[in-house]
Amino acid sequence: MPHYKLAFLGFGNVGKALAKLFLEKRRDLQVRYNLTFTVTGIATGRHGMVIATDGIDLERALEADDLSKLSDEPIAMDTSDFIRKCKADVLFENTPVNYQDGQPAIRHIEIALENGMHVITANKGPVVHAYRSLKTQAEKMGRKFYFESTVMDGAPVFALFRSALPAAQLLSFRGVLNSTTNMILTRMEARESFEQAVAYCQRIGIAETDPSGDVDGWDAAVKVAALVTVLMDVPLKPQEVERIGIRDITQEQMELARREGKRWKLVCSARRVGGDVQAQVFPELVGIDSAMYRVEGTSSIIQLKTDVLGMLTLVEDDPGPHTTAYGLLADFVNAVTA
Amino acid sequence: MPHYKLAFLGFGNVGKALAKLFLEKRRDLQVRYNLTFTVTGIATGRHGMVIATDGIDLERALEADDLSKLSDEPIAMDTSDFIRKCKADVLFENTPVNYQDGQPAIRHIEIALENGMHVITANKGPVVHAYRSLKTQAEKMGRKFYFESTVMDGAPVFALFRSALPAAQLLSFRGVLNSTTNMILTRMEARESFEQAVAYCQRIGIAETDPSGDVDGWDAAVKVAALVTVLMDVPLKPQEVERIGIRDITQEQMELARREGKRWKLVCSARRVGGDVQAQVFPELVGIDSAMYRVEGTSSIIQLKTDVLGMLTLVEDDPGPHTTAYGLLADFVNAVTA
């Protein structure tokens, strides 16, 4: 029975949810996929790091305030050293996203691939800033670089095209891909002000102290860039996505939409034009004839037009760290059983 | 470069759409999947059969009134003989569905598997009547038995669980899976009578002369049984699905629904109850809060609850023979590249 050594780089909400899911699915992975695993390294920003070549007790790691106490083995000098020393087969890269240049995550992934690991991440930075080079490096090493959870959490968008829709060409897509703005708009429909809605999102932990990454459409643009780069095979930077955020939508506009039976959505879209791709993130009014109409709160939706099917729509309701974690687990299973 | 010999059993709308799609995708299959193909046999009910070990000219086959004129090679005595003689690597079984016992399609599939072929079908009969035995036989032979197009045409429902949602357990689903009844209900909303709506569906070729298979919910029950059997791993016969069709929905009920802002849908559903599964096909009133509300005409939808994600919804708009054909092509690529 194949055994896999796993390393976790980043152990916040998502990393911990992944560890819990691995514990829950241990038996299932054994029975259905004939595989076992141990976690040989965990590195965090604020709770230290631990390397244990015999395997870390995950239950204890989930409770630990200082991870370094879980093992006597010497810890690493820095993150690069950690990746090499934990001698894992798979690295889960879950450090915070850097929208500007994708670092240091790209460097982490390169080191892991160099050392023969599969790399799985929920981090959008490396996908939009270094997809082609990382994919090429992974192929050269006979390893996988997967990132299902970067768009629509655990809902399988990338895997859909990789395995369930072979020989299909993606012509265009439209979707609602940023949870925070969708929640803000949903709250504003219930007559909260923009500021109140942002404060609510900050309270429940889905908006940053500086909410501009979400409300100005940057996160949505990054997701559009990732989808276009990977699924349309046209490298696109977030800056190349035409972008208008939701900051200027007024209560008067919300009221008008309500009277017309419509809703404001921050719509992501892209379509092939010749050999190029036109991509946008714009607020749009949608009516009940659109599948986007009922996508409220943190739910998300993507509508895919391919050369082989009519429109195919995927909706994910009620996402959270546990669904992001599932995307990472699914990538793991697909990487090692491919 | 691997070369595959294909046999088509059944060459109606779907078989012909598949042949056209193979012609369109020939270059793509070569470039992206490094594979080539020839069709070595086509057997039809009304236009004869042809076997040509060097490959049949598909363009001519699509036009031919009598297929036997396309080759000088001796044709087969019967279907079983045809399957053996065309010495294909892959059989596309697209004979008409038999809801009662799945024959003769089951026998065709058994013979093909015995002779070392992958088998791909859009025929629901074998899936509900012989899934486990055919799957076991295929595994024993190291071959695939795939049937994506049996539910929601080319939309990837089975492939989703096979490859994009590993280690997920399907707990329940709800959906609109029968196009004909959905079209009838959509027409009745536009104030046609039940009889007029049925006649319309017969005219556009989506309802049989005897429409009872659709309007009494049998086709929907067969699809529910297929999904439960395969995705929940609980063998279920169509007769075990509680079933009420749409025959008794009156114009008064349609009018009442309209006034309440609701729509009648023939809803398919199943959920695990202990080790068992409860499955139903019932007409239901759905409101605009439901994703089913806007699924009109021949479009279909399935909402999946698993142990790892929130609700995941898949909608297929505008299906047709070309999308069923795509499901068959996708199964082929997945079977030979797995």
XYZ file of C-alpha atoms in Angstrom:
676
model
C 0.000 0.000 0.000
C 1.575 3.342 -1.057
C 2.401 5.654 1.836
C 2.672 9.433 1.420
C 4.528 11.898 3.601
C 2.816 15.277 3.715
C 4.109 18.724 4.668
C 1.886 21.656 5.592
C 3.280 25.120 4.909
C 0.739 27.421 6.536
C -1.560 26.125 9.248
C -4.322 28.712 9.563
C -8.067 28.073 9.135
C -7.601 26.219 5.873
C -4.527 24.226 6.920
C -6.272 23.137 10.115
C -9.475 22.241 8.263
C -7.328 20.139 5.917
C -5.672 18.361 8.838
C -9.116 17.572 10.306
C -10.366 16.317 6.968
C -7.318 14.047 6.623
C -8.123 12.596 10.047
C -11.788 12.060 9.088
C -10.920 10.504 5.719
C -8.002 8.343 6.849
C -9.959 5.081 6.669
C -11.751 6.050 3.477
C -8.438 6.841 1.726
C -7.157 3.460 2.806
C -10.229 1.505 1.707
C -11.111 3.348 -1.517
C -7.690 4.505 -2.707
C -5.405 2.044 -1.014
C -3.178 4.774 0.419
C -1.877 5.838 3.817
C -0.191 9.035 4.949
C 1.762 10.733 7.708
C 2.412 14.442 8.164
C 6.156 14.980 8.547
C 6.260 18.757 8.775
C 4.112 21.751 9.707
C 5.370 25.326 9.438
C 3.329 28.315 10.590
C 3.802 32.056 10.816
C 2.931 32.449 14.482
C 3.004 29.016 16.108
C 6.455 27.805 15.144
C 7.276 24.772 13.099
C 7.787 21.059 13.608
C 9.523 18.339 11.630
C 9.036 14.701 12.602
C 10.176 12.146 10.059
C 8.121 9.437 11.828
C 4.966 11.497 11.591
C 3.362 14.237 13.655
C 0.362 13.557 15.893
C -2.183 15.665 14.006
C -4.692 15.768 16.862
C -2.041 17.317 19.095
C -0.869 19.657 16.329
C -4.421 20.992 16.013
C -4.363 21.990 19.696
C -0.745 23.107 20.010
C 0.185 26.704 20.723
C 3.849 26.009 20.007
C 4.318 23.323 17.387
C 8.046 22.957 18.037
C 7.222 21.104 21.267
C 5.711 18.177 19.321
C 9.070 16.743 18.241
C 12.699 16.608 19.313
C 14.023 16.698 15.765
C 15.931 19.866 14.839
C 13.709 22.412 13.169
C 14.617 24.254 10.000
C 16.400 27.609 9.691
C 13.834 29.028 7.314
C 10.976 28.025 5.045
C 13.192 26.789 2.194
C 15.132 24.681 4.648
C 11.847 23.396 6.109
C 10.586 22.248 2.700
C 13.798 20.300 2.081
C 14.127 18.854 5.575
C 10.625 17.452 6.012
C 11.344 15.093 3.084
C 7.693 14.969 2.140
C 6.110 13.535 -1.006
C 3.486 16.274 -1.105
C 3.669 19.923 -0.044
C 0.470 21.800 0.825
C 1.384 25.457 0.222
C -1.137 27.542 2.145
C 0.706 30.747 2.977
C -1.147 34.076 2.582
C -1.727 35.250 -0.982
C 0.470 37.987 -2.429
C -1.437 39.547 -5.319
C 1.556 41.630 -6.495
C 4.048 38.983 -7.523
C 2.963 35.703 -5.932
C 6.054 35.510 -3.702
C 7.285 33.863 -1.555
C 4.801 31.108 -2.489
C 6.245 30.676 -5.993
C 9.710 30.110 -4.503
C 8.265 27.566 -2.020
C 6.619 25.655 -4.848
C 9.782 25.683 -6.972
C 11.838 24.249 -4.114
C 9.251 21.556 -3.421
C 9.102 20.541 -7.086
C 12.915 20.529 -7.314
C 12.875 18.120 -4.399
C 10.439 15.792 -6.156
C 7.250 16.706 -4.321
C 3.754 17.162 -5.684
C 2.563 20.657 -4.766
C -1.003 21.543 -3.897
C -2.112 25.041 -3.041
C -5.129 27.244 -2.369
C -2.912 30.262 -3.086
C -3.908 32.214 -6.207
C -0.623 34.149 -6.424
C 1.520 31.398 -7.964
C -1.222 30.483 -10.444
C -1.579 33.956 -11.940
C 2.114 34.874 -11.723
C 3.911 31.632 -12.585
C 1.488 29.007 -13.915
C 3.370 28.054 -17.058
C 6.813 27.818 -15.486
C 5.542 25.858 -12.468
C 3.533 23.517 -14.674
C 6.554 22.923 -16.914
C 8.779 22.300 -13.899
C 6.225 19.874 -12.423
C 5.951 17.974 -15.719
C 9.725 17.749 -15.982
C 9.844 16.223 -12.495
C 6.895 13.902 -13.149
C 4.978 15.626 -10.382
C 1.672 17.505 -10.146
C 1.012 21.173 -9.401
C -2.696 21.404 -8.534
C -4.726 24.336 -7.185
C -8.434 23.456 -7.285
C -9.247 25.548 -4.219
C -8.054 28.833 -5.733
C -11.410 29.371 -7.490
C -14.840 28.444 -6.039
C -13.223 26.736 -3.042
C -13.668 22.986 -3.256
C -16.058 23.001 -6.234
C -14.199 21.217 -9.026
C -13.643 23.759 -11.798
C -10.095 22.881 -12.838
C -10.621 19.127 -12.345
C -13.754 19.363 -14.466
C -11.735 20.345 -17.510
C -8.731 18.213 -16.615
C -10.671 14.972 -16.379
C -14.452 15.225 -16.743
C -14.567 17.346 -19.918
C -11.753 15.950 -22.087
C -11.284 17.392 -25.579
C -13.556 20.329 -24.744
C -12.533 23.890 -25.544
C -13.664 26.643 -23.163
C -14.999 29.504 -25.295
C -16.292 31.838 -22.597
C -17.463 31.986 -19.015
C -19.496 34.233 -16.717
C -19.722 33.961 -12.977
C -19.912 35.358 -9.489
C -16.584 34.359 -7.957
C -15.942 36.727 -5.056
C -17.838 35.785 -1.889
C -17.211 39.002 0.017
C -18.673 41.367 -2.571
C -21.605 39.031 -3.110
C -22.276 39.052 0.632
C -21.988 42.861 0.729
C -24.499 43.194 -2.109
C -26.838 40.690 -0.455
C -26.693 42.709 2.816
C -27.247 45.981 0.937
C -30.398 44.457 -0.584
C -31.619 44.096 3.000
C -31.067 47.880 3.224
C -27.721 47.966 5.025
C -25.348 50.721 3.902
C -22.157 49.758 2.063
C -20.171 50.547 5.238
C -22.460 48.434 7.442
C -22.245 45.526 4.998
C -18.439 45.724 4.881
C -18.314 45.830 8.685
C -20.527 42.715 8.805
C -18.163 40.868 6.454
C -15.194 41.900 8.587
C -17.012 40.629 11.692
C -17.649 37.171 10.205
C -14.057 37.018 8.957
C -14.567 37.129 5.197
C -13.293 40.716 4.642
C -9.874 42.159 5.490
C -9.364 45.275 7.604
C -8.624 46.952 4.268
C -11.450 45.550 2.130
C -10.215 47.053 -1.144
C -8.892 43.721 -2.515
C -12.474 42.486 -2.561
C -14.637 45.590 -3.095
C -12.497 47.000 -5.910
C -12.713 43.682 -7.737
C -9.057 42.647 -7.430
C -9.741 39.207 -5.989
C -12.328 38.615 -8.715
C -9.837 39.781 -11.362
C -7.198 37.415 -9.997
C -9.654 34.516 -10.258
C -10.585 35.478 -13.808
C -6.880 35.630 -14.675
C -6.331 32.172 -13.144
C -9.252 30.650 -15.076
C -8.217 32.230 -18.383
C -4.553 31.288 -17.926
C -5.268 27.665 -17.068
C -8.509 26.756 -18.839
C -8.180 28.921 -21.955
C -4.398 28.520 -22.113
C -3.889 32.259 -22.633
C -1.605 33.850 -20.013
C -3.476 36.804 -18.504
C -2.480 39.072 -15.643
C -5.060 40.469 -13.195
C -4.099 43.975 -14.386
C -5.259 43.025 -17.883
C -8.789 42.298 -16.646
C -11.066 45.339 -17.138
C -12.293 45.997 -13.650
C -14.916 48.049 -11.838
C -15.640 47.255 -8.186
C -18.850 47.692 -6.182
C -17.800 50.762 -4.164
C -19.963 53.167 -6.143
C -23.213 51.213 -6.035
C -25.611 53.402 -4.064
C -28.683 52.552 -2.005
C -30.701 54.357 -4.701
C -29.379 51.950 -7.336
C -30.163 49.008 -5.040
C -33.719 50.324 -4.608
C -34.183 50.773 -8.343
C -32.953 47.232 -8.978
C -35.356 45.916 -6.344
C -38.277 47.664 -8.012
C -37.343 46.097 -11.361
C -37.054 42.638 -9.771
C -33.329 42.596 -10.403
C -30.151 42.207 -8.394
C -26.676 43.698 -8.566
C -23.935 41.096 -8.961
C -20.199 41.587 -9.455
C -19.966 39.551 -12.640
C -16.697 38.007 -13.793
C -16.503 37.165 -17.468
C -14.109 36.236 -20.223
C -14.452 35.227 -23.848
C -12.158 34.304 -26.690
C -11.855 36.948 -29.404
C -9.690 35.531 -32.158
C -6.524 34.232 -30.517
C -6.967 36.615 -27.625
C -9.232 36.781 -24.569
C -11.357 39.693 -23.353
C -11.872 39.594 -19.592
C -13.939 41.771 -17.286
C -15.117 42.231 -13.723
C -18.125 44.572 -13.740
C -21.200 45.113 -11.552
C -24.272 44.007 -13.526
C -28.016 43.937 -12.995
C -29.302 40.376 -13.366
C -32.923 39.236 -13.541
C -34.655 36.033 -12.457
C -34.004 34.504 -15.880
C -30.305 34.371 -14.931
C -28.930 31.531 -12.819
C -26.870 34.187 -11.012
C -30.006 35.786 -9.556
C -30.430 33.386 -6.646
C -26.708 33.084 -5.825
C -26.646 34.897 -2.501
C -24.157 35.548 0.278
C -20.945 33.580 0.014
C -22.229 31.192 -2.665
C -20.598 31.292 -6.078
C -21.442 30.329 -9.640
C -19.753 29.828 -12.977
C -21.412 29.391 -16.376
C -19.211 27.722 -18.944
C -19.601 27.779 -22.710
C -17.605 25.143 -24.536
C -17.467 23.955 -28.139
C -19.111 20.654 -27.200
C -21.967 21.358 -24.773
C -24.682 23.942 -24.337
C -24.112 26.171 -21.331
C -22.890 24.217 -18.296
C -23.423 25.898 -14.925
C -21.775 25.039 -11.628
C -23.022 26.526 -8.347
C -21.391 26.109 -4.951
C -23.551 26.957 -1.953
C -22.247 27.507 1.582
C -18.491 27.347 1.143
C -16.057 27.697 4.017
C -12.601 26.581 5.169
C -13.828 22.955 5.160
C -14.727 23.128 1.452
C -11.407 24.801 0.593
C -9.789 21.966 2.538
C -11.740 19.429 0.505
C -10.392 20.953 -2.724
C -6.874 20.405 -1.392
C -7.626 16.817 -0.379
C -9.185 16.117 -3.786
C -6.070 17.519 -5.486
C -3.954 15.224 -3.307
C -5.924 12.112 -4.236
C -5.897 13.074 -7.915
C -2.173 13.864 -7.866
C -1.095 10.574 -6.326
C -3.560 8.306 -8.151
C -3.154 9.926 -11.610
C 0.926 6.882 -31.050
C -1.854 4.554 -29.838
C -4.479 3.751 -32.450
C -8.026 2.696 -31.539
C -10.499 0.771 -33.642
C -14.071 1.771 -32.933
C -17.367 -0.006 -33.583
C -20.750 1.724 -33.643
C -23.751 -0.406 -32.731
C -26.709 1.846 -33.503
C -26.308 4.741 -35.917
C -29.347 6.962 -35.333
C -29.276 10.640 -34.318
C -26.827 10.046 -31.494
C -24.560 7.615 -33.369
C -24.362 10.008 -36.320
C -23.694 13.002 -34.068
C -20.880 10.978 -32.489
C -19.401 10.176 -35.901
C -19.481 13.885 -36.816
C -17.861 14.827 -33.515
C -15.099 12.270 -34.077
C -14.424 13.856 -37.474
C -14.354 17.358 -35.945
C -12.106 16.297 -33.072
C -9.743 14.062 -35.027
C -6.868 16.576 -34.982
C -7.526 17.628 -31.397
C -7.432 14.004 -30.192
C -4.120 13.563 -31.970
C -2.549 16.770 -30.631
C -3.902 16.775 -27.074
C -4.244 13.060 -26.354
C -1.775 11.578 -28.800
C -4.300 9.109 -30.193
C -5.723 8.167 -33.569
C -8.745 6.082 -34.510
C -10.552 4.293 -37.300
C -14.120 3.018 -37.305
C -14.091 -0.660 -38.276
C -17.767 -1.468 -37.969
C -21.200 0.170 -38.046
C -24.417 -1.785 -37.487
C -27.858 -0.224 -37.795
C -31.443 -1.346 -37.563
C -32.605 -0.017 -40.912
C -29.559 0.816 -43.006
C -27.643 -2.444 -42.875
C -24.196 -2.947 -41.478
C -20.607 -2.647 -42.607
C -17.318 -4.106 -41.411
C -14.052 -2.772 -42.804
C -10.930 -3.768 -40.919
C -8.962 -0.992 -42.664
C -11.437 1.626 -41.561
C -14.744 2.963 -42.849
C -14.980 6.338 -44.583
C -17.122 8.111 -41.968
C -18.139 10.961 -44.274
C -19.602 8.440 -46.694
C -21.171 6.425 -43.867
C -23.021 9.547 -42.712
C -24.624 9.870 -46.165
C -25.150 6.192 -46.970
C -28.603 4.696 -47.319
C -27.202 1.180 -47.400
C -24.051 0.851 -45.314
C -23.168 -2.584 -46.688
C -22.085 -0.937 -49.955
C -19.164 0.787 -48.209
C -17.007 -2.345 -47.984
C -16.477 -5.665 -49.729
C -15.715 -7.510 -46.496
C -18.293 -10.116 -45.487
C -20.839 -8.706 -43.057
C -21.907 -10.440 -39.869
C -24.790 -12.850 -39.400
C -26.183 -11.028 -36.429
C -25.293 -8.411 -33.830
C -23.224 -10.754 -31.663
C -21.297 -11.841 -34.706
C -20.851 -8.168 -35.709
C -19.343 -7.265 -32.338
C -16.817 -10.080 -32.634
C -15.970 -9.586 -36.296
C -15.272 -5.867 -36.299
C -12.355 -6.526 -33.920
C -12.688 -3.108 -32.341
C -10.994 -1.800 -29.213
C -14.067 0.196 -28.233
C -17.760 -0.523 -28.751
C -20.279 2.322 -28.723
C -23.552 0.648 -27.777
C -26.353 2.977 -28.874
C -29.292 0.692 -29.543
C -32.761 1.777 -28.317
C -33.360 1.553 -24.578
C -35.381 -1.314 -23.155
C -36.709 -0.219 -19.770
C -38.018 -3.700 -18.886
C -34.841 -5.762 -18.727
C -32.121 -3.822 -20.562
C -31.823 -6.444 -23.318
C -30.403 -6.969 -25.870
C -27.971 -4.171 -24.914
C -26.702 -6.041 -21.845
C -25.827 -9.042 -24.003
C -24.047 -6.779 -26.533
C -21.966 -5.243 -23.765
C -21.094 -8.639 -22.283
C -19.864 -9.909 -25.646
C -17.796 -6.774 -26.246
C -16.186 -6.988 -22.805
C -15.507 -10.716 -23.285
C -13.694 -9.753 -26.469
C -11.524 -7.222 -24.653
C -13.288 -4.022 -25.714
C -14.057 -0.935 -23.694
C -17.817 -0.331 -23.842
C -19.435 3.080 -23.900
C -23.172 3.594 -24.011
C -25.913 6.199 -23.773
C -28.353 3.365 -23.043
C -29.857 3.464 -19.526
C -31.135 -0.117 -19.647
C -27.834 -1.886 -18.947
C -26.967 0.569 -16.159
C -30.132 -0.006 -14.136
C -30.434 -3.711 -14.895
C -26.836 -4.966 -14.852
C -24.454 -2.304 -13.507
C -22.653 -4.418 -10.953
C -22.131 -7.469 -13.123
C -20.989 -5.404 -16.126
C -18.649 -3.333 -13.964
C -17.173 -6.487 -12.436
C -16.726 -8.055 -15.864
C -15.075 -4.893 -17.187
C -12.684 -4.756 -14.224
C -11.785 -8.402 -14.681
C -10.919 -7.704 -18.320
C -9.034 -4.489 -17.493
C -11.542 -2.558 -19.582
C -13.954 0.327 -18.918
C -17.741 0.352 -18.971
C -18.747 4.044 -19.103
C -22.179 5.639 -19.601
C -21.932 9.399 -18.956
C -24.646 10.241 -21.475
C -27.349 8.215 -19.734
C -28.127 11.089 -17.325
C -28.056 14.819 -18.251
C -26.668 14.036 -21.713
C -23.067 15.179 -21.983
C -22.948 17.025 -18.659
C -20.398 15.153 -16.554
C -22.275 13.702 -13.581
C -20.644 10.278 -13.343
C -17.179 11.589 -14.292
C -17.550 14.268 -11.613
C -17.614 11.651 -8.881
C -15.207 9.290 -10.615
C -12.440 11.851 -10.976
C -13.245 15.410 -9.905
C -14.740 14.620 -6.465
C -12.513 11.858 -5.071
C -13.212 10.608 -1.534
C -16.591 12.347 -1.521
C -19.715 10.535 -0.391
C -23.000 11.445 -2.080
C -25.621 11.862 0.658
C -28.587 13.066 -1.375
C -29.586 14.712 -4.632
C -32.511 16.591 -6.151
C -32.956 17.425 -9.776
C -34.975 17.856 -12.935
C -33.744 15.066 -15.178
C -36.460 14.431 -17.761
C -36.443 16.940 -20.617
C -39.787 15.996 -22.103
C -41.862 16.554 -18.966
C -39.991 19.777 -18.266
C -40.789 20.990 -21.768
C -44.453 19.975 -21.342
C -44.678 21.911 -18.068
C -42.937 24.930 -19.648
C -45.458 24.881 -22.535
C -48.385 24.495 -20.117
C -47.161 27.610 -18.301
C -47.652 29.397 -21.605
C -51.285 28.171 -21.357
C -51.134 25.190 -23.691
C -53.196 22.196 -22.622
C -51.413 19.004 -21.566
C -52.413 17.407 -24.883
C -51.143 20.360 -26.934
C -47.855 20.358 -25.031
C -47.391 16.614 -25.589
C -48.161 17.060 -29.283
C -45.528 19.822 -29.472
C -42.930 17.532 -27.896
C -43.828 14.789 -30.354
C -43.449 17.254 -33.235
C -39.931 18.338 -32.195
C -38.958 14.695 -31.666
C -38.480 14.590 -27.894
C -41.645 12.576 -27.063
C -42.628 9.129 -28.305
C -45.952 8.325 -29.974
C -46.858 6.780 -26.620
C -45.550 9.461 -24.237
C -46.207 7.479 -21.053
C -42.521 6.641 -20.466
C -41.912 10.332 -19.952
C -45.185 11.743 -18.565
C -45.678 8.967 -16.023
C -42.171 9.531 -14.694
C -40.616 6.246 -15.821
C -37.653 7.801 -17.616
C -36.997 10.007 -14.584
C -37.242 6.965 -12.281
C -34.752 5.081 -14.455
C -32.300 7.985 -14.187
C -32.757 8.154 -10.415
C -32.130 4.411 -10.223
C -28.961 4.776 -12.335
C -27.613 7.601 -10.156
C -28.383 5.795 -6.890
C -26.947 2.503 -8.144
C -23.702 4.025 -9.397
C -23.046 7.076 -7.225
C -24.517 5.861 -3.932
C -23.472 2.267 -4.532
C -26.921 0.964 -3.547
C -28.565 -1.161 -6.259
C -32.005 0.289 -6.955
C -34.557 -0.682 -9.568
C -36.782 1.927 -11.271
C -39.808 0.137 -9.778
C -38.440 0.903 -6.302
C -38.555 4.654 -6.953
C -41.784 6.205 -5.614
C -43.275 7.773 -8.677
C -46.024 10.202 -9.654
C -46.040 11.625 -13.179
C -47.363 14.940 -14.489
C -50.520 13.633 -16.186
C -52.851 14.961 -13.505
C -51.522 18.513 -13.298
C -54.403 20.710 -14.448
C -54.472 24.165 -16.021
C -56.067 25.352 -12.766
C -53.035 24.135 -10.815
C -50.725 25.825 -13.320
C -52.673 29.071 -12.910
C -52.512 28.868 -9.118
C -48.747 28.278 -9.266
C -48.345 31.265 -11.591
C -50.229 33.512 -9.165
C -47.951 32.390 -6.322
C -44.839 33.029 -8.447
C -44.074 29.322 -8.512
C -43.519 26.630 -11.099
C -44.353 22.946 -11.344
C -41.314 20.738 -11.846
C -41.077 16.948 -11.983
C -38.492 16.628 -9.228
C -36.228 13.587 -8.939
C -34.717 13.009 -5.527
C -32.916 10.448 -3.423
C -31.347 10.428 -0.005
C -29.550 7.965 2.200
C -31.561 6.745 5.184
C -29.299 4.504 7.250
C -27.822 1.926 4.891
C -30.742 2.344 2.526
C -31.844 4.959 0.000
C -35.236 6.629 -0.358
C -35.902 7.719 -3.933
C -38.777 9.654 -5.483
C -40.069 11.243 -8.652
C -42.836 13.705 -7.753
C -44.276 16.905 -9.230
C -43.357 19.793 -6.922
C -43.995 23.513 -6.764
C -40.708 25.412 -6.696
C -40.174 29.126 -6.036
C -37.540 31.566 -7.261
C -35.337 30.729 -4.287
C -34.764 27.323 -5.906
C -32.168 26.862 -8.643
C -34.736 24.613 -10.367
C -37.064 27.554 -10.972
C -35.338 28.868 -14.084
C -34.576 25.442 -15.589
C -36.937 25.537 -18.568
C -37.642 23.439 -21.622
C -35.162 20.653 -22.249
C -32.568 21.950 -19.762
C -31.782 19.836 -16.730
C -30.334 20.301 -13.264
C -28.957 18.255 -10.404
C -28.198 19.437 -6.871
C -25.743 17.243 -5.016
C -25.188 17.044 -1.286
C -21.974 15.361 -0.256
C -20.144 14.913 3.037
C -17.380 17.300 1.929
C -18.984 20.293 0.192
C -22.017 22.475 0.630
C -24.630 21.938 -2.049
C -23.082 21.599 -5.514
C -25.409 22.300 -8.437
C -24.903 21.362 -12.066
C -27.153 22.772 -14.809
C -27.084 21.792 -18.468
C -28.814 24.165 -20.868
C -29.774 23.327 -24.453
C -28.895 19.651 -24.734
C -29.346 17.667 -27.922
C -27.903 14.709 -29.836
C -24.578 16.608 -30.133
C -24.229 16.877 -26.342
C -25.137 13.202 -25.869
C -22.469 12.487 -28.486
C -19.968 14.564 -26.526
C -20.634 12.472 -23.397
C -19.761 9.375 -25.426
C -16.586 10.956 -26.803
C -15.551 12.075 -23.313
C -16.091 8.527 -22.019
C -13.906 7.254 -24.866
C -11.042 9.631 -24.056
C -11.318 8.862 -20.354
C -11.470 5.099 -20.977
C -8.377 4.931 -23.147
C -6.263 7.473 -21.248
C -7.145 6.253 -17.727
